[in-house]
Amino acid sequence: NTEIVSNYDDYYSTNELYLKKYSLEKRVQGMSEKTIYQYSYSTRKFLNTIQKDFHNINKDDVTYYFAILLKSGKVSNTSLDNTRRFISPFFVWCLENDYIEKNPFKGIKRIKQEKKIKEILTDKDIVLLKDICKDNIRNLALIDLLLSTGIRVSELTNLKIEQIDLNSGEIIIYGKKTRVWR
């Protein structure tokens, strides 16, 4: 049916246009490319599944989409909540820019997830770890640095010699995730 195809093309192109505007604004605001990609990807997937112009999306569509994801059995509550977090800002942006009159995600609550207890290294684990590294001073130094500072592994791998002050014993770390020097 050409009418269905035409309608699909219409809402698809409208959705894509506004997704591009949204992505551009987030890029100008300094959001990371990976974050922009994840938000846009999740929103695009949502809009393509619902097959409506974003102007016409309502709370029932949102609930239906999450029901589809749950029914697939391939998504955890954590993933489901992340999906909600990735899609919702697009509609907040649309509302703030007067592209929609009502945010369909308003009232969609966080999806509860089981809190996992973080495992910590025992003193015995630390001794074993250091014992394994005793013949390799470099690895022992890396383990000591990780344990004594709480630096993330990714931050350690990006650490430059200029960031280490051996006189004061200080290290200046750039948190890639937080975008903050500490």
Short mmCIF file of C-alpha atoms in Angstrom, two decimals:
data_model
loop_
_atom_site.label_atom_id
_atom_site.label_comp_id
_atom_site.label_asym_id
_atom_site.label_seq_id
_atom_site.Cartn_x
_atom_site.Cartn_y
_atom_site.Cartn_z
CA ASN A 1 0.00 0.00 0.00
CA THR A 2 1.68 3.23 -1.16
CA GLU A 3 -0.25 5.30 1.39
CA ILE A 4 1.32 3.36 4.27
CA VAL A 5 4.78 3.69 2.73
CA SER A 6 4.25 7.42 2.19
CA ASN A 7 3.11 7.89 5.81
CA TYR A 8 6.11 5.89 7.01
CA ASP A 9 8.46 8.08 4.97
CA ASP A 10 6.80 11.22 6.35
CA TYR A 11 7.08 10.36 10.02
CA TYR A 12 10.50 8.77 9.53
CA SER A 13 11.94 11.89 7.89
CA THR A 14 10.33 14.20 10.48
CA ASN A 15 11.72 12.10 13.33
CA GLU A 16 15.16 11.99 11.74
CA LEU A 17 15.19 15.75 11.21
CA TYR A 18 14.44 16.45 14.88
CA LEU A 19 16.86 13.76 16.06
CA LYS A 20 19.57 15.50 14.04
CA LYS A 21 18.64 18.88 15.54
CA TYR A 22 18.72 17.32 19.02
CA SER A 23 22.12 15.69 18.40
CA LEU A 24 23.56 18.92 17.03
CA GLU A 25 22.43 20.90 20.07
CA LYS A 26 23.90 18.28 22.42
CA ARG A 27 27.18 18.40 20.49
CA VAL A 28 27.27 22.22 20.84
CA GLN A 29 26.61 21.82 24.59
CA GLY A 30 29.70 19.62 24.82
CA MET A 31 28.12 16.20 25.30
CA SER A 32 30.48 13.39 24.29
CA GLU A 33 30.02 11.73 20.91
CA LYS A 34 29.52 8.32 22.55
CA THR A 35 26.73 9.70 24.72
CA ILE A 36 25.07 11.48 21.80
CA TYR A 37 25.25 8.26 19.78
CA GLN A 38 23.69 6.19 22.58
CA TYR A 39 20.87 8.69 23.17
CA SER A 40 20.12 9.04 19.44
CA TYR A 41 20.36 5.31 18.77
CA SER A 42 17.96 4.44 21.60
CA THR A 43 15.50 7.18 20.62
CA ARG A 44 15.62 6.20 16.93
CA LYS A 45 15.00 2.55 17.82
CA PHE A 46 12.03 3.59 19.98
CA LEU A 47 10.52 5.82 17.28
CA ASN A 48 11.01 3.20 14.57
CA THR A 49 9.36 0.54 16.71
CA ILE A 50 6.37 2.73 17.58
CA GLN A 51 6.18 3.98 13.96
CA LYS A 52 4.72 7.36 14.78
CA ASP A 53 5.76 10.94 14.34
CA PHE A 54 7.34 12.04 17.65
CA HIS A 55 4.64 14.73 17.98
CA ASN A 56 2.02 11.99 18.35
CA ILE A 57 3.79 9.74 20.87
CA ASN A 58 1.91 9.30 24.13
CA LYS A 59 2.47 7.57 27.47
CA ASP A 60 0.70 4.41 26.23
CA ASP A 61 3.25 4.16 23.39
CA VAL A 62 6.08 4.37 25.92
CA THR A 63 4.52 1.66 28.09
CA TYR A 64 3.92 -0.50 25.01
CA TYR A 65 7.56 -0.16 23.93
CA PHE A 66 8.85 -1.22 27.34
CA ALA A 67 6.40 -4.14 27.32
CA ILE A 68 7.85 -5.25 23.97
CA LEU A 69 11.37 -5.07 25.37
CA LEU A 70 10.37 -7.04 28.47
CA LYS A 71 8.54 -9.66 26.42
CA SER A 72 11.67 -10.29 24.36
CA GLY A 73 13.28 -11.61 27.54
CA LYS A 74 16.63 -10.26 26.39
CA VAL A 75 16.70 -7.15 28.55
CA SER A 76 17.42 -6.72 32.24
CA ASN A 77 15.78 -4.11 34.43
CA THR A 78 19.08 -2.19 34.38
CA SER A 79 19.07 -2.11 30.57
CA LEU A 80 15.41 -1.17 30.54
CA ASP A 81 16.02 1.74 32.90
CA ASN A 82 19.03 2.84 30.85
CA THR A 83 16.84 2.82 27.76
CA ARG A 84 14.35 5.06 29.59
CA ARG A 85 17.20 7.39 30.61
CA PHE A 86 18.47 7.58 27.02
CA ILE A 87 15.12 8.29 25.34
CA SER A 88 13.47 10.61 27.87
CA PRO A 89 15.85 13.59 27.35
CA PHE A 90 14.84 13.82 23.69
CA PHE A 91 11.23 14.45 24.71
CA VAL A 92 12.28 16.87 27.46
CA TRP A 93 14.25 18.76 24.77
CA CYS A 94 11.22 18.70 22.45
CA LEU A 95 9.00 20.10 25.22
CA GLU A 96 11.52 22.81 26.14
CA ASN A 97 11.70 23.89 22.50
CA ASP A 98 7.90 23.85 22.08
CA TYR A 99 8.00 21.03 19.51
CA ILE A 100 5.52 19.03 21.61
CA GLU A 101 2.87 20.08 24.11
CA LYS A 102 3.23 17.16 26.51
CA ASN A 103 6.16 14.91 27.44
CA PRO A 104 5.07 11.26 27.02
CA PHE A 105 7.78 10.22 29.50
CA LYS A 106 6.36 12.37 32.28
CA GLY A 107 5.26 10.01 35.01
CA ILE A 108 7.34 7.10 33.70
CA LYS A 109 9.19 6.12 36.85
CA ARG A 110 12.65 4.66 37.21
CA ILE A 111 12.63 0.93 36.72
CA LYS A 112 13.62 -0.78 39.93
CA GLN A 113 16.68 -2.94 39.83
CA GLU A 114 18.36 -5.25 42.23
CA LYS A 115 21.30 -3.60 43.94
CA LYS A 116 24.36 -5.80 43.79
CA ILE A 117 26.78 -5.81 46.67
CA LYS A 118 30.16 -4.69 45.41
CA GLU A 119 32.92 -7.14 46.12
CA ILE A 120 35.94 -5.68 47.83
CA LEU A 121 39.40 -7.12 48.07
CA THR A 122 40.21 -8.62 51.42
CA ASP A 123 43.60 -8.11 53.02
CA LYS A 124 44.39 -11.69 52.01
CA ASP A 125 43.45 -10.93 48.36
CA ILE A 126 45.73 -7.87 48.38
CA VAL A 127 48.65 -9.85 49.77
CA LEU A 128 48.12 -12.56 47.13
CA LEU A 129 47.88 -9.97 44.36
CA LYS A 130 51.07 -8.23 45.45
CA ASP A 131 52.81 -11.58 45.89
CA ILE A 132 52.03 -12.47 42.28
CA CYS A 133 53.64 -9.19 41.18
CA LYS A 134 56.71 -9.41 43.45
CA ASP A 135 59.06 -10.19 40.53
CA ASN A 136 57.72 -7.37 38.37
CA ILE A 137 58.26 -3.93 39.93
CA ARG A 138 56.18 -2.20 37.25
CA ASN A 139 53.10 -4.36 37.88
CA LEU A 140 53.55 -4.05 41.64
CA ALA A 141 53.68 -0.25 41.30
CA LEU A 142 50.51 -0.29 39.17
CA ILE A 143 48.67 -2.45 41.72
CA ASP A 144 49.83 -0.17 44.58
CA LEU A 145 48.70 2.91 42.67
CA LEU A 146 45.28 1.43 41.92
CA LEU A 147 44.76 0.32 45.51
CA SER A 148 46.03 3.46 47.21
CA THR A 149 44.36 6.10 45.02
CA GLY A 150 41.11 4.59 43.75
CA ILE A 151 42.05 5.68 40.23
CA ARG A 152 40.05 3.95 37.50
CA VAL A 153 41.93 1.56 35.22
CA SER A 154 40.99 3.69 32.19
CA GLU A 155 42.40 6.78 33.94
CA LEU A 156 45.59 4.90 34.76
CA THR A 157 46.06 3.79 31.15
CA ASN A 158 45.70 7.42 29.99
CA LEU A 159 48.07 8.79 32.65
CA LYS A 160 50.99 10.82 31.25
CA ILE A 161 54.32 11.25 33.04
CA GLU A 162 53.74 15.03 33.15
CA GLN A 163 50.74 14.42 35.42
CA ILE A 164 52.93 12.86 38.14
CA ASP A 165 54.76 15.08 40.63
CA LEU A 166 57.28 12.83 42.41
CA ASN A 167 58.36 15.64 44.77
CA SER A 168 54.90 16.22 46.24
CA GLY A 169 53.65 12.67 45.63
CA GLU A 170 50.63 14.01 43.75
CA ILE A 171 49.05 12.83 40.53
CA ILE A 172 46.66 14.97 38.52
CA ILE A 173 44.06 12.75 36.89
CA TYR A 174 41.61 13.68 34.16
CA GLY A 175 38.38 11.74 34.61
CA LYS A 176 37.29 10.95 31.08
CA LYS A 177 33.85 9.92 32.29
CA THR A 178 33.34 12.95 34.56
CA ARG A 179 35.41 15.39 32.48
CA VAL A 180 36.94 16.74 35.67
CA TRP A 181 40.58 17.12 36.70
CA ARG A 182 41.28 15.85 40.19
#
